[in-house]
Amino acid sequence: MKLSGGIALGALVLQVLGSPTAWRRQNWPDPTTGGPPRTSESCVEASLSDPKWGIYNPALVTVNGSSGGSMGDIRFLTINSASGVVANCTAYNIDLDPRGEGSRDLWHNCSIPNLQFQFNLEFLEMRLKGTWDCGNSSSLHFAANGTWETPLIQGCLDDWEAPRGQETLCIMGNSQVSSSLTSPIKIQPQLPIMPYTPSELPERCVDRSVDPEWEIDDLLYQHHYSQKNNVTKNYYDLFLNLTNISNNERVACSVTVDESKGSDASGSVPWVKCAPAVTSSNGNVSSTEVLLDKGYNIVAVRQTWNCTDGIKGIELDQYTGTGYLTSSLACGSPINLAITDKDGTVVGATSDYNCTLPATAGPTAPSRFSGYSPSPPTMPHTPYTRSCTIGSMINTTSLVLREYQIDDFSVPTPSFSLGTFSLYNPGSRDTYRLSNIRVIGSGAWQDCVPGPAGDPLPWQLATCQYLLDKANHRIGFKVSWYCDDRDPSHAVLFNATVLQELPTETCVNYYSSTTLGPTKTCRLPENAPEVVLPVSSLVWTTSAGPMLKGPTLPWV
C-alpha cells in the first residue's frame, strides 16, 4: 500500500516495530524532564545562538490512506532547547493533507500556551511556531517559527478493524525544528567562522600555506605612561618571537605603538609592521605585521612568506596569511614613580607595567594558532566569547557614569558650555566617551554634538542624546548601539534611556589664554561613589543590514 505522496509503508514492516530502533529516543535532553535546569543567561544565549524544538516519539495515524483518505492523527513530544519547557502536541481527526486557500492558516494547539503546529502529509512537513520567555525579566520574550528536518519512517502497522476504518500507524524517528526568531528581533543565528585546522599537518610548505599556522613562544608587552609639565606620553613596546609553521621561519618582532593617538575613526586598533625586516638563512624576506587589542583580547599577525620546496609550476612567488590568537595578557602591578627637577620639586609622574601571555601547557609552552590564506572571511565586529547581543539583553540594567566635567566659557559672547562624559555599558562592556560636546543645562533632551575641539561620537553609538538639569542636579542619556555577533548580516540596534540625580559638583574658577579667558570647571567630588544610572527603558530592533561602522578584521 501507499500513502499520498508516494511514501511506501506496507504492513510487512511489522517486525520493524518490534525492534529497539523503532522506539529509540534521543538520550539528551530527556523529554520527560526537560533536561538540566536553564538559567536566564543560558536561555537567552540558546535563544540567540541555536533556537530549536526537539521532536520525540512522533507517530502518525492515517484513516483509509490506501483508498485516498487524508484524515488522521499526529502526536509527538517536544522540548524547547532554550527554555527547557516540554509540551505534548496531539491532534485527532484532522485533515493531514490540507490544501487550497487558507491551508497554511490551520494551526493546532499543543499542551502549553503559545505553541502551535501544523502538518502536511504530502511532504511529511511539520511546522511549529511559539513564544517563550527566559525567566524573571519581563523584557526577555522570544517568538520563533520553523520546519522540522525530514523525518525517517521507522515502521508502520495496519489495523483493518478500527472503528474509523483502516488505520495505519507509522512510527517516525526523533527529529528537531530549527527555528528563526521573529520577535523581539528578527535574527538568523550564525555560528562563528573559525579557521580550519588540518587534522594532519602536511609536510610541504606549499600545502601548509593553504591552512597557515603560527606559534608565539615569547611575548612581552611593556606599557609606559608619563605626565610632565602638562605633556602626556602614553605608549607601549611589544616584543614577540613568531614562527611561521608553513616554512618554519622565525621572526623576532618589535614594535612601538603610541596610544595617545587612539584608534582610528572606526574603532580599529592599528596594524604595525615589525622592525626591522627579517632575512632568513635561505635568503627569504618576510613582511610581518602585528596587532594587539587588549580590550578584545586579540593578538593577530599578518604576514607574507616564500616557500622553497623546489617544485616548479606549483610554488607561488609569495604567500600571504592572517591569523589571530584570542588570549588575555597576564599583567603585573604598575610601578609608579615621581619625576623631579634638579631642585627636587615634583613636576610629573610615571606609571609602567609589563604583561606576558599566560602559561598554557607549561612555563615556556608556545601558543599555536591557525589562520586564513590570504585573509579571513567577513566576521562580526564583536567576539562570540563576549556576545554584545546576549550581554546587552541580560546585563544592561544600568549605565555607569565614570567621567563628568563641565567647562563654562564666558567668552566669546554669548557664553557656552562643553561637557565630557564617559559611560560604561556593562552589557556590551564598552565605554562611550563623549568628549567636549556642547551642553545646555535647561533640563531638555539635546543631541550630542561635538564642540570645536571635540572628538566624534564613539563608533559603537548610532545615536546619542543627553539631558542636563543643573537646577535639580540631574543627568540623563539616550543612547543606541549596534551588536552584530549573532547575525552579522542583520545587526541588532539597542536603545536605552537612563536618568539619575547627581552628587553636588565641585567647581573651580580660573583664567587661561588657552581656554578662552575666564572659565569655570565643574567635576564630581573625588570621593563620590560611582554614579550608576538605572535603565528606565531598553528596546531592540533588527536593522535591515550589517553594521557599516566599527572595527574590521581580524575581529571575531
Coordinates of C-alpha atoms in Angstrom, one line a residue:
M1 CA 0.0 0.0 0.0
K2 CA 1.0 3.6 -0.3
L3 CA 0.0 6.8 1.4
S4 CA -0.5 10.0 -0.6
G5 CA 2.8 11.5 -1.7
G6 CA 4.2 8.1 -2.7
I7 CA 5.6 7.1 0.7
A8 CA 5.9 3.3 0.7
L9 CA 4.7 1.9 4.0
G10 CA 3.1 -1.6 4.0
A11 CA 2.1 -3.9 6.8
L12 CA 5.1 -6.1 6.1
V13 CA 7.3 -3.9 8.2
L14 CA 5.5 -5.0 11.3
Q15 CA 8.6 -6.7 12.6
V16 CA 10.5 -3.4 12.4
L17 CA 8.2 -2.0 15.1
G18 CA 9.4 -4.7 17.4
S19 CA 13.0 -3.7 17.2
P20 CA 14.6 -1.3 19.6
T21 CA 15.5 1.1 16.8
A22 CA 11.8 1.9 16.2
W23 CA 11.3 3.1 19.7
R24 CA 14.7 4.6 20.3
R25 CA 14.7 8.2 21.6
Q26 CA 17.5 10.7 21.9
N27 CA 19.3 10.3 25.2
W28 CA 19.6 14.0 25.9
P29 CA 17.7 16.1 26.7
D30 CA 15.1 13.8 28.3
P31 CA 11.7 15.0 27.1
T32 CA 10.1 13.8 30.3
T33 CA 12.2 16.1 32.4
G34 CA 13.3 18.9 30.1
G35 CA 17.0 18.3 30.7
P36 CA 19.2 20.2 33.1
P37 CA 17.8 23.5 34.6
R38 CA 18.2 26.6 32.5
T39 CA 19.4 29.9 33.8
S40 CA 18.1 33.2 32.4
E41 CA 21.5 33.8 30.7
S42 CA 21.8 30.3 29.2
C43 CA 18.2 30.6 27.9
V44 CA 19.0 33.9 26.2
E45 CA 22.2 32.5 24.8
A46 CA 20.5 29.4 23.4
S47 CA 17.6 31.6 22.0
L48 CA 20.0 33.8 20.1
S49 CA 22.5 31.2 19.1
D50 CA 20.7 28.0 18.1
P51 CA 17.0 28.1 19.0
K52 CA 15.1 24.8 18.2
W53 CA 12.5 22.4 19.4
G54 CA 13.4 18.8 19.8
I55 CA 10.8 16.3 18.4
Y56 CA 10.5 13.0 20.3
N57 CA 8.5 9.8 19.5
P58 CA 6.5 11.2 16.7
A59 CA 3.7 9.0 15.5
L60 CA 1.2 9.3 12.5
V61 CA -2.1 7.6 12.0
T62 CA -3.9 7.7 8.7
V63 CA -7.5 6.6 8.2
N64 CA -8.3 4.8 4.9
G65 CA -5.0 6.0 3.5
S66 CA -4.8 3.2 0.9
S67 CA -8.0 4.5 -0.7
G68 CA -7.0 8.2 -0.7
G69 CA -8.2 9.2 2.7
S70 CA -6.4 12.2 4.3
M71 CA -7.9 12.2 7.8
G72 CA -6.0 11.0 10.8
D73 CA -4.0 11.8 13.9
I74 CA -0.5 13.2 14.6
R75 CA 1.3 13.2 18.0
F76 CA 4.7 13.9 19.4
L77 CA 6.6 15.3 22.4
T78 CA 8.7 18.5 22.1
I79 CA 11.2 20.3 24.2
N80 CA 12.4 23.9 23.7
S81 CA 16.2 23.8 23.7
A82 CA 16.4 27.3 25.1
S83 CA 13.8 27.3 27.9
G84 CA 13.7 23.5 28.6
V85 CA 9.9 23.6 28.5
V86 CA 8.3 20.2 27.5
A87 CA 5.0 20.0 25.6
N88 CA 2.7 17.3 24.3
C89 CA 1.4 18.1 20.8
T90 CA -1.5 15.9 19.7
A91 CA -4.3 16.4 17.1
Y92 CA -7.0 13.8 16.4
N93 CA -9.3 13.5 13.4
I94 CA -7.7 16.3 11.4
D95 CA -7.1 16.7 7.7
L96 CA -3.5 15.6 7.4
D97 CA -3.3 16.9 3.8
P98 CA -4.9 20.4 3.8
R99 CA -4.8 22.2 0.5
G100 CA -6.1 25.3 -1.1
E101 CA -6.5 28.8 0.2
G102 CA -6.1 29.2 3.9
S103 CA -4.4 25.8 4.4
R104 CA -1.3 27.5 5.8
D105 CA -3.5 29.2 8.4
L106 CA -4.7 26.0 10.1
W107 CA -2.8 25.6 13.4
H108 CA -3.2 23.0 16.2
N109 CA -2.5 23.8 19.8
C110 CA 0.0 21.9 22.0
S111 CA -0.4 21.2 25.7
I112 CA 1.2 24.6 26.7
P113 CA 0.1 28.1 25.7
N114 CA 1.7 29.8 22.8
L115 CA 2.9 26.7 21.0
Q116 CA 1.2 25.5 17.8
F117 CA 1.9 23.1 15.0
Q118 CA 0.7 22.2 11.5
F119 CA 1.3 19.1 9.4
N120 CA 1.3 18.3 5.7
L121 CA 1.1 14.7 4.7
E122 CA 2.1 15.1 1.1
F123 CA 5.6 16.2 2.0
L124 CA 5.7 15.0 5.6
E125 CA 6.3 18.6 6.6
M126 CA 5.9 19.8 10.2
R127 CA 5.9 23.4 11.2
L128 CA 6.0 24.9 14.7
K129 CA 5.6 28.4 16.0
G130 CA 5.7 29.6 19.5
T131 CA 6.8 32.1 22.1
W132 CA 8.8 31.7 25.3
D133 CA 10.5 33.8 28.0
C134 CA 13.7 33.5 29.8
G135 CA 13.0 34.0 33.5
N136 CA 12.1 36.9 35.7
S137 CA 12.9 39.7 33.3
S138 CA 9.7 40.7 31.5
S139 CA 11.7 42.0 28.5
L140 CA 13.2 38.7 27.6
H141 CA 10.4 37.2 25.4
F142 CA 11.1 35.4 22.2
A143 CA 8.9 34.3 19.3
A144 CA 10.1 31.9 16.5
N145 CA 8.9 29.5 13.9
G146 CA 10.5 26.7 11.8
T147 CA 10.1 23.5 9.9
W148 CA 11.4 20.1 11.1
E149 CA 14.1 18.2 9.4
T150 CA 12.8 15.4 7.1
P151 CA 11.7 12.6 9.4
L152 CA 12.6 8.9 8.9
I153 CA 9.7 6.5 9.0
Q154 CA 10.8 3.5 11.0
G155 CA 7.8 1.3 10.6
C156 CA 4.1 1.1 10.1
L157 CA 1.2 -1.2 11.2
D158 CA -2.2 -1.6 9.7
D159 CA -5.4 -2.1 11.8
W160 CA -8.2 -3.1 9.4
E161 CA -10.8 -3.4 12.2
A162 CA -10.6 0.1 13.7
P163 CA -14.0 1.9 14.1
R164 CA -12.9 4.7 11.7
G165 CA -11.8 2.3 9.0
Q166 CA -8.4 1.1 8.0
E167 CA -5.9 2.8 10.4
T168 CA -2.2 2.8 9.6
L169 CA 0.1 3.7 12.5
C170 CA 3.6 4.9 11.5
I171 CA 6.4 5.5 14.0
M172 CA 8.9 8.1 12.9
G173 CA 12.4 8.8 14.2
N174 CA 13.2 11.7 16.5
S175 CA 13.9 15.0 14.8
Q176 CA 14.1 18.7 15.5
V177 CA 12.7 22.0 14.3
S178 CA 15.4 24.7 13.8
S179 CA 13.7 28.0 14.3
S180 CA 14.2 31.5 13.2
L181 CA 13.4 34.3 15.6
T182 CA 10.7 36.7 14.6
S183 CA 10.4 38.8 17.8
P184 CA 11.7 40.8 19.5
I185 CA 14.4 40.8 16.9
K186 CA 14.4 39.1 13.5
I187 CA 17.6 37.2 13.5
Q188 CA 19.1 34.2 11.7
P189 CA 21.6 32.8 14.2
Q190 CA 25.0 32.2 12.7
L191 CA 27.8 30.1 14.3
P192 CA 31.2 31.7 14.5
I193 CA 33.5 31.3 11.5
M194 CA 36.8 29.9 12.8
P195 CA 39.9 28.9 11.0
Y196 CA 40.2 25.4 9.6
T197 CA 43.0 23.4 11.2
P198 CA 44.0 20.3 9.3
S199 CA 44.0 17.1 11.3
E200 CA 47.4 16.2 9.9
L201 CA 49.9 18.9 9.1
P202 CA 51.2 18.4 5.5
E203 CA 54.9 18.1 5.0
R204 CA 55.4 20.6 2.2
C205 CA 55.5 24.3 2.7
V206 CA 53.1 24.8 -0.2
D207 CA 50.5 22.5 1.3
R208 CA 50.9 24.1 4.8
S209 CA 50.5 27.6 3.4
V210 CA 46.9 26.8 2.4
D211 CA 45.9 26.5 6.1
P212 CA 48.7 28.6 7.8
E213 CA 49.6 28.3 11.4
W214 CA 51.9 30.3 13.7
E215 CA 53.5 29.9 17.1
I216 CA 54.4 32.6 19.6
D217 CA 56.9 31.2 22.2
D218 CA 57.7 34.5 23.8
L219 CA 55.8 37.8 24.2
L220 CA 56.5 40.9 26.3
Y221 CA 54.2 43.9 26.5
Q222 CA 55.7 47.0 28.2
H223 CA 53.3 49.8 28.8
H224 CA 54.6 53.3 29.6
Y225 CA 52.7 56.3 30.9
S226 CA 54.2 59.7 31.9
Q227 CA 53.0 63.2 32.6
K228 CA 55.4 66.1 32.9
N229 CA 54.7 69.8 32.6
N230 CA 51.2 69.1 31.2
V231 CA 52.7 66.8 28.5
T232 CA 51.4 63.3 28.5
K233 CA 53.0 60.3 26.9
N234 CA 51.1 57.0 26.6
Y235 CA 52.6 54.2 24.5
Y236 CA 53.7 50.6 24.7
D237 CA 56.6 48.4 23.4
L238 CA 55.7 44.9 22.1
F239 CA 58.3 42.1 21.7
L240 CA 57.5 38.7 20.4
N241 CA 59.1 35.6 18.8
L242 CA 56.9 34.4 16.0
T243 CA 57.4 31.1 14.0
N244 CA 55.5 30.6 10.7
I245 CA 54.7 26.8 10.7
S246 CA 54.4 26.8 6.9
N247 CA 58.1 27.4 6.2
N248 CA 59.5 27.2 9.8
E249 CA 60.7 30.8 9.6
R250 CA 61.3 32.5 12.9
V251 CA 60.8 36.3 13.3
A252 CA 61.9 38.4 16.3
C253 CA 59.4 41.2 16.1
S254 CA 59.5 44.5 18.0
V255 CA 57.0 47.4 17.6
T256 CA 56.2 50.6 19.4
V257 CA 52.7 52.0 19.4
D258 CA 51.7 55.5 20.5
E259 CA 48.4 55.0 22.3
S260 CA 47.8 58.8 22.8
K261 CA 46.8 58.9 19.1
G262 CA 44.0 56.5 19.9
S263 CA 42.3 54.2 17.4
D264 CA 41.0 55.3 14.0
A265 CA 37.5 56.7 13.5
S266 CA 36.1 53.2 13.0
G267 CA 37.4 52.0 16.4
S268 CA 40.0 49.7 14.9
V269 CA 43.5 49.4 16.5
P270 CA 46.4 49.8 14.0
W271 CA 48.4 47.1 12.3
V272 CA 52.1 47.8 13.0
K273 CA 54.9 46.5 10.9
C274 CA 57.7 44.6 12.7
A275 CA 61.0 46.3 12.5
P276 CA 63.4 45.6 11.1
A277 CA 62.5 43.2 8.2
V278 CA 63.9 39.8 8.9
T279 CA 66.0 37.8 6.4
S280 CA 66.1 34.1 7.0
S281 CA 69.1 31.8 6.5
N282 CA 67.9 30.9 3.0
G283 CA 67.7 34.5 1.9
N284 CA 63.9 34.9 2.1
V285 CA 62.5 38.2 3.4
S286 CA 59.2 38.1 5.3
S287 CA 56.9 41.1 5.8
T288 CA 55.2 40.8 9.2
E289 CA 52.7 43.0 10.9
V290 CA 51.1 42.5 14.3
L291 CA 48.0 43.8 16.0
L292 CA 47.3 43.9 19.7
D293 CA 43.9 44.8 21.2
K294 CA 43.7 44.3 24.9
G295 CA 40.1 45.3 25.1
Y296 CA 39.1 42.4 22.9
N297 CA 41.9 40.1 24.0
I298 CA 43.3 39.6 20.4
V299 CA 46.9 39.2 19.3
A300 CA 47.0 39.0 15.5
V301 CA 49.6 38.5 12.8
R302 CA 49.5 39.4 9.1
Q303 CA 52.4 38.0 7.1
T304 CA 53.8 37.3 3.6
W305 CA 56.4 34.5 3.1
N306 CA 58.0 32.3 0.5
C307 CA 58.3 28.5 0.1
T308 CA 61.4 26.7 -1.2
D309 CA 60.2 23.2 -1.8
G310 CA 61.7 23.4 -5.3
I311 CA 58.6 22.3 -7.2
K312 CA 58.3 24.4 -10.4
G313 CA 54.9 25.3 -11.5
I314 CA 53.3 24.8 -8.1
E315 CA 55.0 27.3 -5.8
L316 CA 53.8 30.9 -5.9
D317 CA 56.2 33.8 -5.7
Q318 CA 54.7 34.8 -2.4
Y319 CA 52.1 33.5 0.1
T320 CA 50.0 35.7 2.4
G321 CA 48.0 34.8 5.5
T322 CA 46.3 36.3 8.5
G323 CA 45.8 34.7 11.9
Y324 CA 44.8 35.6 15.4
L325 CA 45.2 34.4 18.9
T326 CA 42.4 35.1 21.5
S327 CA 44.1 35.4 24.8
S328 CA 44.2 37.9 27.7
L329 CA 47.5 39.1 28.9
A330 CA 48.8 38.4 32.4
C331 CA 50.0 41.7 33.8
G332 CA 52.0 42.8 36.8
S333 CA 51.3 45.7 39.1
P334 CA 52.2 49.2 37.9
I335 CA 55.4 50.8 39.1
N336 CA 54.6 54.4 39.9
L337 CA 57.5 56.9 40.2
A338 CA 57.6 60.7 40.7
I339 CA 59.5 62.9 38.3
T340 CA 61.5 65.7 40.0
D341 CA 63.5 68.6 38.6
K342 CA 67.1 69.5 39.7
D343 CA 65.7 71.2 42.8
G344 CA 63.8 68.1 43.9
T345 CA 60.4 69.5 43.0
V346 CA 57.9 67.0 41.7
V347 CA 57.0 68.0 38.2
G348 CA 55.3 64.8 37.0
A349 CA 54.9 61.1 37.4
T350 CA 55.4 57.8 35.5
S351 CA 53.4 54.6 35.7
D352 CA 54.8 51.5 33.9
Y353 CA 53.8 47.8 33.9
N354 CA 54.6 44.6 32.0
C355 CA 52.4 41.9 30.6
T356 CA 53.1 38.4 29.1
L357 CA 50.9 35.7 27.6
P358 CA 49.6 33.4 30.3
A359 CA 51.3 30.0 30.5
T360 CA 49.2 27.2 28.9
A361 CA 50.8 23.8 28.9
G362 CA 53.8 25.0 30.8
P363 CA 56.0 28.0 31.6
T364 CA 57.6 28.0 28.1
A365 CA 54.9 26.3 26.1
P366 CA 54.4 28.1 22.8
S367 CA 50.9 29.4 21.8
R368 CA 49.9 28.0 18.5
F369 CA 47.0 29.5 16.5
S370 CA 45.6 28.9 13.0
G371 CA 44.7 31.4 10.3
Y372 CA 43.4 32.1 6.9
S373 CA 45.1 32.4 3.5
P374 CA 45.1 35.0 2.2
S375 CA 42.6 36.7 4.7
P376 CA 39.7 35.9 6.9
P377 CA 36.1 35.9 5.7
T378 CA 33.7 38.5 6.8
M379 CA 33.2 38.4 10.5
P380 CA 31.1 40.2 13.1
H381 CA 32.5 43.1 15.0
T382 CA 32.2 41.6 18.4
P383 CA 33.7 38.3 19.6
Y384 CA 31.5 35.2 20.2
T385 CA 33.3 34.7 23.5
R386 CA 31.9 38.1 24.6
S387 CA 28.5 38.4 23.0
C388 CA 27.4 42.0 22.7
T389 CA 23.9 40.9 21.8
I390 CA 23.4 38.5 24.7
G391 CA 25.1 40.8 27.2
S392 CA 23.1 43.8 26.1
M393 CA 19.8 41.9 26.8
I394 CA 20.9 40.4 30.1
N395 CA 23.3 42.9 31.7
T396 CA 22.2 46.3 30.5
T397 CA 20.2 47.2 33.6
S398 CA 22.2 50.4 34.2
L399 CA 24.9 52.6 32.7
V400 CA 27.8 53.8 34.8
L401 CA 29.0 57.4 34.7
R402 CA 32.8 57.3 35.1
E403 CA 33.8 60.7 33.9
Y404 CA 32.0 64.0 34.3
Q405 CA 33.3 67.5 33.6
I406 CA 31.5 70.7 32.6
D407 CA 33.5 73.7 31.3
D408 CA 31.7 77.1 31.3
F409 CA 33.2 79.7 29.0
S410 CA 32.3 83.4 29.3
V411 CA 33.9 84.5 26.1
P412 CA 33.4 84.7 23.2
T413 CA 29.9 86.1 23.7
P414 CA 27.5 84.5 24.1
S415 CA 28.8 82.2 26.7
F416 CA 28.7 78.5 26.2
S417 CA 29.5 75.2 27.9
L418 CA 31.3 72.0 26.9
G419 CA 30.9 68.7 28.7
T420 CA 33.0 65.5 28.7
F421 CA 31.3 62.3 29.9
S422 CA 32.3 58.6 29.9
L423 CA 29.5 56.0 30.1
Y424 CA 30.3 52.3 30.8
N425 CA 27.8 49.8 29.4
P426 CA 28.1 46.5 31.3
G427 CA 26.0 44.7 28.7
S428 CA 28.4 45.3 25.7
R429 CA 31.4 46.0 28.0
D430 CA 32.1 49.1 26.1
T431 CA 32.9 52.6 27.3
Y432 CA 31.4 55.5 25.4
R433 CA 33.4 58.7 25.8
L434 CA 31.6 61.9 24.8
S435 CA 34.5 64.4 24.5
N436 CA 33.7 68.2 24.7
I437 CA 30.2 68.1 23.4
R438 CA 28.1 71.3 23.7
V439 CA 25.8 71.2 26.7
I440 CA 22.8 73.1 27.7
G441 CA 21.6 72.9 31.3
S442 CA 18.0 73.5 30.7
G443 CA 16.7 70.0 31.5
A444 CA 15.6 69.2 28.0
W445 CA 16.8 66.4 25.8
Q446 CA 19.5 67.6 23.4
D447 CA 21.6 65.8 20.6
C448 CA 25.2 65.0 21.5
V449 CA 27.0 67.5 19.2
P450 CA 30.8 67.7 19.4
G451 CA 32.3 71.1 20.2
P452 CA 35.1 72.9 18.3
A453 CA 37.8 70.6 19.8
G454 CA 35.6 67.6 20.5
D455 CA 36.1 64.1 19.2
P456 CA 33.4 62.4 17.0
L457 CA 30.9 60.1 18.7
P458 CA 32.2 56.7 19.7
W459 CA 31.9 54.2 16.8
Q460 CA 29.7 51.9 18.8
L461 CA 26.9 54.5 19.1
A462 CA 24.3 55.0 16.4
T463 CA 22.6 57.9 18.1
C464 CA 23.1 59.9 21.4
Q465 CA 21.1 62.5 23.4
Y466 CA 21.8 63.9 26.8
L467 CA 19.8 65.8 29.4
L468 CA 21.5 68.1 31.9
D469 CA 19.3 69.7 34.6
K470 CA 21.6 72.0 36.6
A471 CA 18.8 73.3 38.7
N472 CA 17.8 69.9 40.0
H473 CA 21.3 68.2 39.7
R474 CA 20.1 65.6 37.2
I475 CA 21.7 64.0 34.2
G476 CA 20.3 61.6 31.6
F477 CA 21.3 59.9 28.4
K478 CA 19.5 58.2 25.5
V479 CA 22.0 56.1 23.6
S480 CA 21.6 53.5 20.9
W481 CA 24.4 51.0 20.0
Y482 CA 24.9 48.2 17.5
C483 CA 25.6 44.5 18.1
D484 CA 26.2 42.1 15.2
D485 CA 27.8 39.0 16.6
R486 CA 24.7 36.7 16.4
D487 CA 23.8 37.6 12.8
P488 CA 26.4 39.7 11.0
S489 CA 24.1 40.4 8.1
H490 CA 21.4 41.9 10.3
A491 CA 22.9 43.9 13.1
V492 CA 20.8 44.5 16.2
L493 CA 20.2 48.0 17.4
F494 CA 19.7 48.6 21.2
N495 CA 18.2 51.8 22.6
A496 CA 18.5 52.6 26.3
T497 CA 17.3 55.6 28.4
V498 CA 18.9 56.5 31.8
L499 CA 18.2 59.3 34.2
Q500 CA 19.7 59.9 37.6
E501 CA 20.4 62.6 40.3
L502 CA 24.0 63.8 40.5
P503 CA 26.1 64.4 43.7
T504 CA 26.9 68.0 44.4
E505 CA 29.6 69.2 42.0
T506 CA 33.0 70.7 42.8
C507 CA 33.7 73.8 40.7
V508 CA 36.9 75.8 40.2
N509 CA 37.2 79.2 38.5
Y510 CA 40.4 80.1 36.7
Y511 CA 41.7 82.2 33.8
S512 CA 43.7 80.8 30.9
S513 CA 44.5 82.2 27.5
T514 CA 44.3 78.7 26.0
T515 CA 40.7 78.3 27.3
L516 CA 39.2 81.5 26.0
G517 CA 39.5 83.6 29.2
P518 CA 37.6 83.1 32.4
T519 CA 36.5 79.5 32.8
K520 CA 34.6 77.6 35.4
T521 CA 35.2 73.8 35.5
C522 CA 32.9 71.5 37.5
R523 CA 33.5 67.9 38.3
L524 CA 32.1 65.3 40.7
P525 CA 33.9 65.1 44.1
E526 CA 36.9 62.8 44.1
N527 CA 35.5 60.7 46.9
A528 CA 32.0 60.5 45.4
P529 CA 30.7 56.9 44.8
E530 CA 30.3 55.6 41.3
V531 CA 27.3 57.1 39.7
V532 CA 25.0 54.3 38.5
L533 CA 22.3 55.4 36.0
P534 CA 19.5 52.9 36.0
V535 CA 17.9 52.0 32.7
S536 CA 14.3 53.0 32.5
S537 CA 13.7 51.8 29.0
L538 CA 15.6 49.2 26.9
V539 CA 14.3 48.2 23.4
W540 CA 15.9 46.4 20.5
T541 CA 15.2 46.0 16.8
T542 CA 16.9 44.4 13.9
S543 CA 18.4 46.6 11.2
A544 CA 17.9 45.9 7.5
G545 CA 21.6 45.1 7.0
P546 CA 25.1 44.8 8.6
M547 CA 26.9 47.4 10.5
L548 CA 28.6 50.0 8.3
K549 CA 30.9 51.2 11.1
G550 CA 33.2 49.7 13.6
P551 CA 36.5 47.8 13.6
T552 CA 37.2 45.3 10.9
L553 CA 39.4 42.2 10.5
P554 CA 40.7 40.2 12.4
W555 CA 37.9 40.8 14.9
V556 CA 35.7 37.8 15.5

